[in-house]
mmCIF file of C-alpha atoms in Angstrom:
data_model
loop_
_atom_site.group_PDB
_atom_site.id
_atom_site.type_symbol
_atom_site.label_atom_id
_atom_site.label_comp_id
_atom_site.label_asym_id
_atom_site.label_seq_id
_atom_site.Cartn_x
_atom_site.Cartn_y
_atom_site.Cartn_z
ATOM 1 C CA LYS A 104 -0.121 -0.051 0.182
ATOM 2 C CA TYR A 105 1.133 3.035 -0.841
ATOM 3 C CA THR A 106 0.079 6.652 0.140
ATOM 4 C CA GLY A 107 1.155 9.896 -1.241
ATOM 5 C CA LYS A 108 -0.437 12.535 -3.655
ATOM 6 C CA GLU A 109 -2.864 11.509 -6.235
ATOM 7 C CA GLY A 110 -1.623 9.722 -9.978
ATOM 8 C CA TYR A 111 1.906 10.048 -7.798
ATOM 9 C CA ALA A 112 3.745 6.817 -8.952
ATOM 10 C CA PRO A 113 5.908 5.361 -6.389
ATOM 11 C CA LYS A 114 9.773 5.093 -6.964
ATOM 12 C CA ILE A 115 10.599 1.561 -6.435
ATOM 13 C CA ASN A 116 14.579 0.394 -6.545
ATOM 14 C CA SER A 117 16.100 -2.663 -7.069
ATOM 15 C CA LEU A 118 17.360 -4.899 -3.950
ATOM 16 C CA ASN A 119 20.680 -4.582 -5.165
ATOM 17 C CA SER A 120 21.003 -0.761 -6.173
ATOM 18 C CA VAL A 121 23.054 1.739 -4.547
ATOM 19 C CA ALA A 122 20.141 3.420 -3.907
ATOM 20 C CA TRP A 123 18.074 0.748 -1.806
ATOM 21 C CA GLU A 124 21.279 0.676 0.839
ATOM 22 C CA LYS A 125 21.533 4.628 0.903
ATOM 23 C CA THR A 126 17.650 4.368 1.884
ATOM 24 C CA LYS A 127 18.136 1.668 4.553
ATOM 25 C CA GLN A 128 21.062 3.269 6.128
ATOM 26 C CA ARG A 129 18.959 6.111 6.374
ATOM 27 C CA VAL A 130 15.807 4.213 8.351
ATOM 28 C CA LYS A 131 18.849 2.266 10.532
ATOM 29 C CA GLU A 132 20.222 5.686 11.750
ATOM 30 C CA LYS A 133 16.540 7.351 11.906
ATOM 31 C CA ILE A 134 15.580 4.208 14.273
ATOM 32 C CA ARG A 135 18.979 4.596 16.186
ATOM 33 C CA TYR A 136 18.022 8.360 16.817
ATOM 34 C CA GLU A 137 14.614 7.349 18.057
ATOM 35 C CA ALA A 138 15.627 4.574 20.453
ATOM 36 C CA SER A 139 18.201 7.127 21.653
ATOM 37 C CA ARG A 140 15.814 9.432 22.145
ATOM 38 C CA LEU A 141 12.792 7.335 23.259
ATOM 39 C CA LEU A 142 15.507 6.256 26.119
ATOM 40 C CA LYS A 143 16.556 9.831 27.118
ATOM 41 C CA VAL A 144 12.862 10.637 27.812
ATOM 42 C CA GLN A 145 12.016 7.280 30.161
ATOM 43 C CA ALA A 146 15.674 7.818 32.016
ATOM 44 C CA GLU A 147 14.976 11.568 32.372
ATOM 45 C CA ARG A 148 11.384 10.940 33.744
ATOM 46 C CA SER A 149 12.301 7.313 35.925
ATOM 47 C CA LEU A 150 14.931 10.240 37.955
ATOM 48 C CA LYS A 151 11.595 12.882 38.773
ATOM 49 C CA LYS A 152 9.448 12.648 41.495
ATOM 50 C CA GLY A 153 5.882 12.111 40.563
ATOM 51 C CA PHE A 154 2.789 13.295 42.755
ATOM 52 C CA SER A 155 2.024 11.226 45.770
ATOM 53 C CA PHE A 156 -1.807 10.541 45.633
ATOM 54 C CA SER A 157 -3.258 10.575 48.965
ATOM 55 C CA LYS A 158 -4.811 6.608 50.510
ATOM 56 C CA ASP A 159 -8.216 5.562 49.487
ATOM 57 C CA SER A 160 -10.965 8.328 51.366
ATOM 58 C CA GLU A 161 -14.187 7.226 52.312
ATOM 59 C CA MET A 162 -15.791 9.009 49.429
ATOM 60 C CA GLN A 163 -13.375 6.302 47.012
ATOM 61 C CA THR A 164 -15.127 3.464 48.790
ATOM 62 C CA LEU A 165 -18.582 4.759 48.155
ATOM 63 C CA PHE A 166 -17.750 5.458 44.839
ATOM 64 C CA GLU A 167 -16.090 1.996 44.264
ATOM 65 C CA ASN A 168 -19.349 0.587 46.282
ATOM 66 C CA GLU A 169 -21.498 1.981 43.619
ATOM 67 C CA PHE A 170 -20.125 -0.255 40.880
ATOM 68 C CA ILE A 171 -23.275 -2.751 40.389
ATOM 69 C CA TYR A 172 -21.015 -5.487 38.669
ATOM 70 C CA GLU A 173 -18.942 -8.495 41.117
ATOM 71 C CA LEU A 174 -15.219 -7.742 40.264
ATOM 72 C CA THR A 175 -13.229 -10.245 38.755
ATOM 73 C CA GLN A 176 -9.875 -11.181 40.949
ATOM 74 C CA ASP A 177 -7.766 -9.712 37.661
ATOM 75 C CA GLN A 178 -9.684 -6.432 38.041
ATOM 76 C CA ILE A 179 -9.148 -6.370 41.907
ATOM 77 C CA LYS A 180 -5.209 -7.473 41.621
ATOM 78 C CA ALA A 181 -5.135 -4.165 38.955
ATOM 79 C CA ILE A 182 -6.778 -1.704 40.483
ATOM 80 C CA ASN A 183 -4.752 -2.413 43.948
ATOM 81 C CA GLU A 184 -1.347 -2.029 41.806
ATOM 82 C CA ILE A 185 -2.564 1.285 40.414
ATOM 83 C CA LYS A 186 -3.453 2.678 43.396
ATOM 84 C CA LYS A 187 -0.321 1.514 44.906
ATOM 85 C CA ASP A 188 1.791 3.365 42.522
ATOM 86 C CA MET A 189 -0.596 6.076 42.163
ATOM 87 C CA GLU A 190 0.174 6.983 45.946
ATOM 88 C CA SER A 191 4.067 6.125 45.725
ATOM 89 C CA ASP A 192 6.508 9.394 44.511
ATOM 90 C CA LEU A 193 7.547 8.078 41.089
ATOM 91 C CA PRO A 194 6.078 8.264 38.097
ATOM 92 C CA MET A 195 3.913 5.617 36.756
ATOM 93 C CA ASP A 196 3.804 3.959 33.020
ATOM 94 C CA ARG A 197 1.225 0.895 33.479
ATOM 95 C CA ILE A 198 -0.397 -0.982 30.872
ATOM 96 C CA LEU A 199 -3.831 -2.684 31.666
ATOM 97 C CA CYS A 200 -4.378 -5.396 29.502
ATOM 98 C CA GLY A 201 -7.582 -7.057 28.704
ATOM 99 C CA ASP A 202 -10.026 -8.093 25.944
ATOM 100 C CA VAL A 203 -13.147 -6.487 25.283
ATOM 101 C CA GLY A 204 -15.942 -6.979 28.024
ATOM 102 C CA TYR A 205 -12.897 -7.459 30.653
ATOM 103 C CA GLY A 206 -13.712 -4.443 32.923
ATOM 104 C CA LYS A 207 -10.598 -2.028 31.789
ATOM 105 C CA THR A 208 -12.690 0.752 31.923
ATOM 106 C CA GLU A 209 -14.067 0.557 35.564
ATOM 107 C CA VAL A 210 -10.335 0.171 36.402
ATOM 108 C CA ALA A 211 -9.483 3.005 34.432
ATOM 109 C CA PHE A 212 -12.364 5.080 36.411
ATOM 110 C CA ARG A 213 -11.608 4.093 39.478
ATOM 111 C CA ALA A 214 -7.899 5.519 39.071
ATOM 112 C CA ALA A 215 -9.647 8.712 37.688
ATOM 113 C CA PHE A 216 -11.969 9.334 40.876
ATOM 114 C CA LYS A 217 -8.578 9.032 43.037
ATOM 115 C CA ALA A 218 -7.287 11.758 40.985
ATOM 116 C CA ILE A 219 -9.921 13.638 40.718
ATOM 117 C CA TYR A 220 -10.528 13.404 44.588
ATOM 118 C CA ASP A 221 -6.965 14.491 45.195
ATOM 119 C CA SER A 222 -7.913 18.297 43.193
ATOM 120 C CA LYS A 223 -6.023 16.679 40.186
ATOM 121 C CA GLN A 224 -7.178 16.547 36.474
ATOM 122 C CA VAL A 225 -7.304 13.495 34.313
ATOM 123 C CA LEU A 226 -7.396 13.236 30.824
ATOM 124 C CA TYR A 227 -8.335 10.374 28.826
ATOM 125 C CA LEU A 228 -7.438 9.277 25.246
ATOM 126 C CA CYS A 229 -9.258 7.631 22.595
ATOM 127 C CA PRO A 230 -8.385 6.657 19.081
ATOM 128 C CA THR A 231 -11.808 7.038 17.785
ATOM 129 C CA THR A 232 -14.512 9.746 17.209
ATOM 130 C CA LEU A 233 -17.230 7.251 18.167
ATOM 131 C CA LEU A 234 -15.170 5.649 21.138
ATOM 132 C CA SER A 235 -14.879 9.057 22.525
ATOM 133 C CA LYS A 236 -18.188 9.498 23.064
ATOM 134 C CA GLN A 237 -19.141 6.040 24.313
ATOM 135 C CA GLN A 238 -16.939 6.839 27.212
ATOM 136 C CA TYR A 239 -17.708 10.333 27.585
ATOM 137 C CA GLU A 240 -21.457 9.149 27.745
ATOM 138 C CA SER A 241 -19.960 6.175 30.138
ATOM 139 C CA ALA A 242 -18.418 8.173 32.673
ATOM 140 C CA LEU A 243 -21.467 10.928 32.998
ATOM 141 C CA GLU A 244 -23.190 7.898 33.876
ATOM 142 C CA ARG A 245 -20.439 6.398 36.387
ATOM 143 C CA PHE A 246 -19.762 9.937 38.105
ATOM 144 C CA LYS A 247 -23.258 11.566 38.158
ATOM 145 C CA ASN A 248 -23.628 11.339 42.050
ATOM 146 C CA TYR A 249 -20.568 13.296 42.395
ATOM 147 C CA PRO A 250 -19.432 17.059 41.660
ATOM 148 C CA VAL A 251 -16.923 15.897 39.215
ATOM 149 C CA LYS A 252 -17.408 18.140 35.917
ATOM 150 C CA ILE A 253 -16.393 16.394 32.410
ATOM 151 C CA GLY A 254 -15.836 17.722 28.854
ATOM 152 C CA LEU A 255 -15.637 16.044 25.640
ATOM 153 C CA LEU A 256 -12.691 17.172 23.094
ATOM 154 C CA ASN A 257 -13.369 15.646 19.436
ATOM 155 C CA ARG A 258 -14.281 16.547 16.023
ATOM 156 C CA PHE A 259 -17.975 16.863 16.320
ATOM 157 C CA THR A 260 -17.531 19.395 19.570
ATOM 158 C CA SER A 261 -18.800 22.946 18.549
ATOM 159 C CA LYS A 262 -15.984 25.527 18.398
ATOM 160 C CA LYS A 263 -17.856 27.383 21.407
ATOM 161 C CA GLU A 264 -18.145 24.369 23.293
ATOM 162 C CA GLU A 265 -14.310 23.999 22.559
ATOM 163 C CA ILE A 266 -12.594 26.822 23.362
ATOM 164 C CA LYS A 267 -14.990 27.128 26.609
ATOM 165 C CA ILE A 268 -13.437 23.476 27.600
ATOM 166 C CA LEU A 269 -9.631 25.048 26.917
ATOM 167 C CA LYS A 270 -10.296 27.942 28.658
ATOM 168 C CA GLU A 271 -11.532 25.861 32.179
ATOM 169 C CA LEU A 272 -8.893 23.389 31.524
ATOM 170 C CA GLU A 273 -5.981 26.018 31.559
ATOM 171 C CA GLU A 274 -7.741 27.620 34.688
ATOM 172 C CA GLY A 275 -8.258 24.214 36.694
ATOM 173 C CA ASN A 276 -12.217 24.465 36.703
ATOM 174 C CA ILE A 277 -12.569 21.376 34.887
ATOM 175 C CA ASP A 278 -11.420 17.618 36.089
ATOM 176 C CA PHE A 279 -11.976 15.219 33.712
ATOM 177 C CA VAL A 280 -11.680 15.603 29.901
ATOM 178 C CA ILE A 281 -12.353 12.786 27.185
ATOM 179 C CA GLY A 282 -11.462 12.971 23.330
ATOM 180 C CA THR A 283 -9.192 11.847 20.443
ATOM 181 C CA HIS A 284 -5.576 12.980 18.994
ATOM 182 C CA ARG A 285 -7.348 16.555 19.539
ATOM 183 C CA LEU A 286 -5.841 16.463 23.591
ATOM 184 C CA LEU A 287 -2.096 15.971 21.662
ATOM 185 C CA SER A 288 -2.741 19.523 20.451
ATOM 186 C CA ASP A 289 -0.314 21.953 21.591
ATOM 187 C CA ASP A 290 -3.241 24.259 22.729
ATOM 188 C CA ILE A 291 -3.975 21.709 25.721
ATOM 189 C CA LYS A 292 -2.730 23.249 28.623
ATOM 190 C CA PRO A 293 -4.236 21.666 31.924
ATOM 191 C CA LYS A 294 -3.560 23.129 35.326
ATOM 192 C CA ASP A 295 -2.640 20.501 37.792
ATOM 193 C CA LEU A 296 -2.773 17.227 35.092
ATOM 194 C CA GLY A 297 -2.212 14.399 37.894
ATOM 195 C CA LEU A 298 -3.493 11.076 35.278
ATOM 196 C CA LEU A 299 -3.132 10.339 31.801
ATOM 197 C CA ILE A 300 -5.369 7.566 30.173
ATOM 198 C CA ILE A 301 -5.105 5.620 27.348
ATOM 199 C CA ASP A 302 -7.485 3.791 25.447
ATOM 200 C CA GLU A 303 -6.482 1.224 22.723
ATOM 201 C CA GLU A 304 -2.660 2.815 23.257
ATOM 202 C CA GLN A 305 -1.849 0.160 20.490
ATOM 203 C CA ARG A 306 -3.754 2.523 17.790
ATOM 204 C CA PHE A 307 -1.368 5.539 18.935
ATOM 205 C CA GLY A 308 1.985 5.575 17.470
ATOM 206 C CA VAL A 309 5.434 5.933 19.525
ATOM 207 C CA THR A 310 5.834 9.755 18.626
ATOM 208 C CA HIS A 311 2.301 10.270 19.732
ATOM 209 C CA LYS A 312 2.860 8.696 23.024
ATOM 210 C CA GLU A 313 6.395 10.231 23.464
ATOM 211 C CA LYS A 314 5.245 13.816 22.652
ATOM 212 C CA ILE A 315 2.799 13.804 26.052
ATOM 213 C CA LYS A 316 5.672 12.157 28.181
ATOM 214 C CA GLU A 317 7.996 15.023 27.259
ATOM 215 C CA LYS A 318 4.855 17.770 27.739
ATOM 216 C CA ILE A 319 3.501 16.094 31.183
ATOM 217 C CA GLN A 320 4.785 14.397 34.304
ATOM 218 C CA SER A 321 1.657 13.118 35.589
ATOM 219 C CA LYS A 322 0.765 9.400 36.094
ATOM 220 C CA ILE A 323 0.074 6.818 32.747
ATOM 221 C CA VAL A 324 -2.388 4.235 32.664
ATOM 222 C CA ILE A 325 -2.487 2.391 29.708
ATOM 223 C CA GLU A 326 -5.394 0.245 27.883
ATOM 224 C CA ASP A 327 -4.772 -1.856 26.087
ATOM 225 C CA PRO A 328 -6.823 -4.742 24.171
ATOM 226 C CA VAL A 329 -5.413 -8.524 25.080
ATOM 227 C CA VAL A 330 -5.183 -9.185 21.233
ATOM 228 C CA LYS A 331 -2.595 -6.425 20.762
ATOM 229 C CA ILE A 332 0.331 -7.925 22.982
ATOM 230 C CA THR A 333 2.347 -9.952 20.903
ATOM 231 C CA PHE A 334 2.967 -6.724 18.973
ATOM 232 C CA LYS A 335 4.013 -4.947 22.390
ATOM 233 C CA ARG A 336 7.351 -6.540 22.629
ATOM 234 C CA ASN A 337 9.951 -3.604 22.923
ATOM 235 C CA GLY A 338 9.049 -0.154 24.339
ATOM 236 C CA ASN A 339 5.838 -1.806 26.359
ATOM 237 C CA PHE A 340 7.233 -5.096 27.334
ATOM 238 C CA ILE A 341 10.974 -5.092 28.164
ATOM 239 C CA GLY A 342 11.954 -2.416 31.289
ATOM 240 C CA PRO A 343 10.053 1.011 30.753
ATOM 241 C CA LYS A 344 6.730 0.093 32.110
ATOM 242 C CA THR A 345 5.064 -2.379 34.161
ATOM 243 C CA SER A 346 1.887 -4.350 33.059
ATOM 244 C CA ASN A 347 -1.491 -5.994 34.079
ATOM 245 C CA CYS A 348 -2.859 -8.633 32.261
ATOM 246 C CA LYS A 349 -6.487 -9.404 32.651
ATOM 247 C CA THR A 350 -7.252 -13.158 31.623
ATOM 248 C CA THR A 351 -11.045 -13.635 33.273
ATOM 249 C CA GLN A 352 -13.919 -12.345 31.987
ATOM 250 C CA THR A 353 -16.504 -10.300 33.738
ATOM 251 C CA LYS A 354 -19.707 -12.271 34.831
ATOM 252 C CA ASN A 355 -22.215 -12.530 32.258
ATOM 253 C CA ASN A 356 -20.116 -10.938 29.505
ATOM 254 C CA LEU A 357 -20.116 -12.592 26.146
ATOM 255 C CA THR A 358 -17.395 -13.670 24.005
ATOM 256 C CA ALA A 359 -17.756 -12.121 20.602
ATOM 257 C CA ALA A 360 -18.366 -14.479 18.204
ATOM 258 C CA PRO A 361 -17.453 -13.471 14.289
ATOM 259 C CA SER A 362 -19.851 -15.004 11.795
ATOM 260 C CA ILE A 363 -19.309 -14.466 7.423
ATOM 261 C CA LEU A 364 -22.959 -14.690 6.338
ATOM 262 C CA ASP A 365 -24.468 -14.095 2.633
ATOM 263 C CA MET A 366 -25.138 -10.911 2.020
ATOM 264 C CA LYS A 367 -28.457 -10.097 -0.238
ATOM 265 C CA LYS A 368 -28.439 -7.850 -3.129
ATOM 266 C CA ASN A 369 -29.182 -4.755 -1.884
ATOM 267 C CA GLN A 370 -28.498 -5.430 1.832
ATOM 268 C CA ALA A 371 -25.898 -2.979 3.481
ATOM 269 C CA PRO A 372 -23.246 -4.358 5.540
ATOM 270 C CA VAL A 373 -23.287 -4.920 8.972
ATOM 271 C CA ARG A 374 -20.328 -4.307 11.492
#
């Protein structure tokens, strides 16, 4: 698959040509540069002191007890380890792995509540507009009994609402902002960011994620579908980040069963 201008024919080199050797060398140099930069960012981050969140409050317990479903052992373990990271004074990079329906969002929401209770702001980064809208609606429902101000930033957010959210974020008058790549823009300037949650981390490029680290020094929780674990070899599973893998389904969760069906004429496809 080639990308480029319409009608532009990509240049193809012979595998034994000098041009191909130069291209390979150029790519190798770029990889070395990026690898050294990523290691530098991680090393600098590991040496800095982070914010130490307080132990669970009565309000945190009340919020958690409102969850209407029974937690799995994997969820309990992930929640406890994330809280332990948050209560330390070290920067946190933690990957939360689990298939669809395994309860990752509830784990992330509990971490978000803990951060907000300590007067910190939370950003929740989603790869798609649809997912950001779904998580926004889930957050509104989950936090409805608490004075938590939640905003949504995606391509459907009106200009007027966007300007309002950006101002409130910079002034510290909004607690929780959920959005797409819009949250990576230079005009996103939270007053006191304490937690960053990245949903479906594999959908974001390394440059995107490391740009975030260069800009902020918050605690980071990454939600990562388990089907992508095999692709997370270097940056995520060798040293720099700690992880939790959820292998137990939540109660009454139905496993997705893909099917191949014959499509009738003029019938719209269903996804």
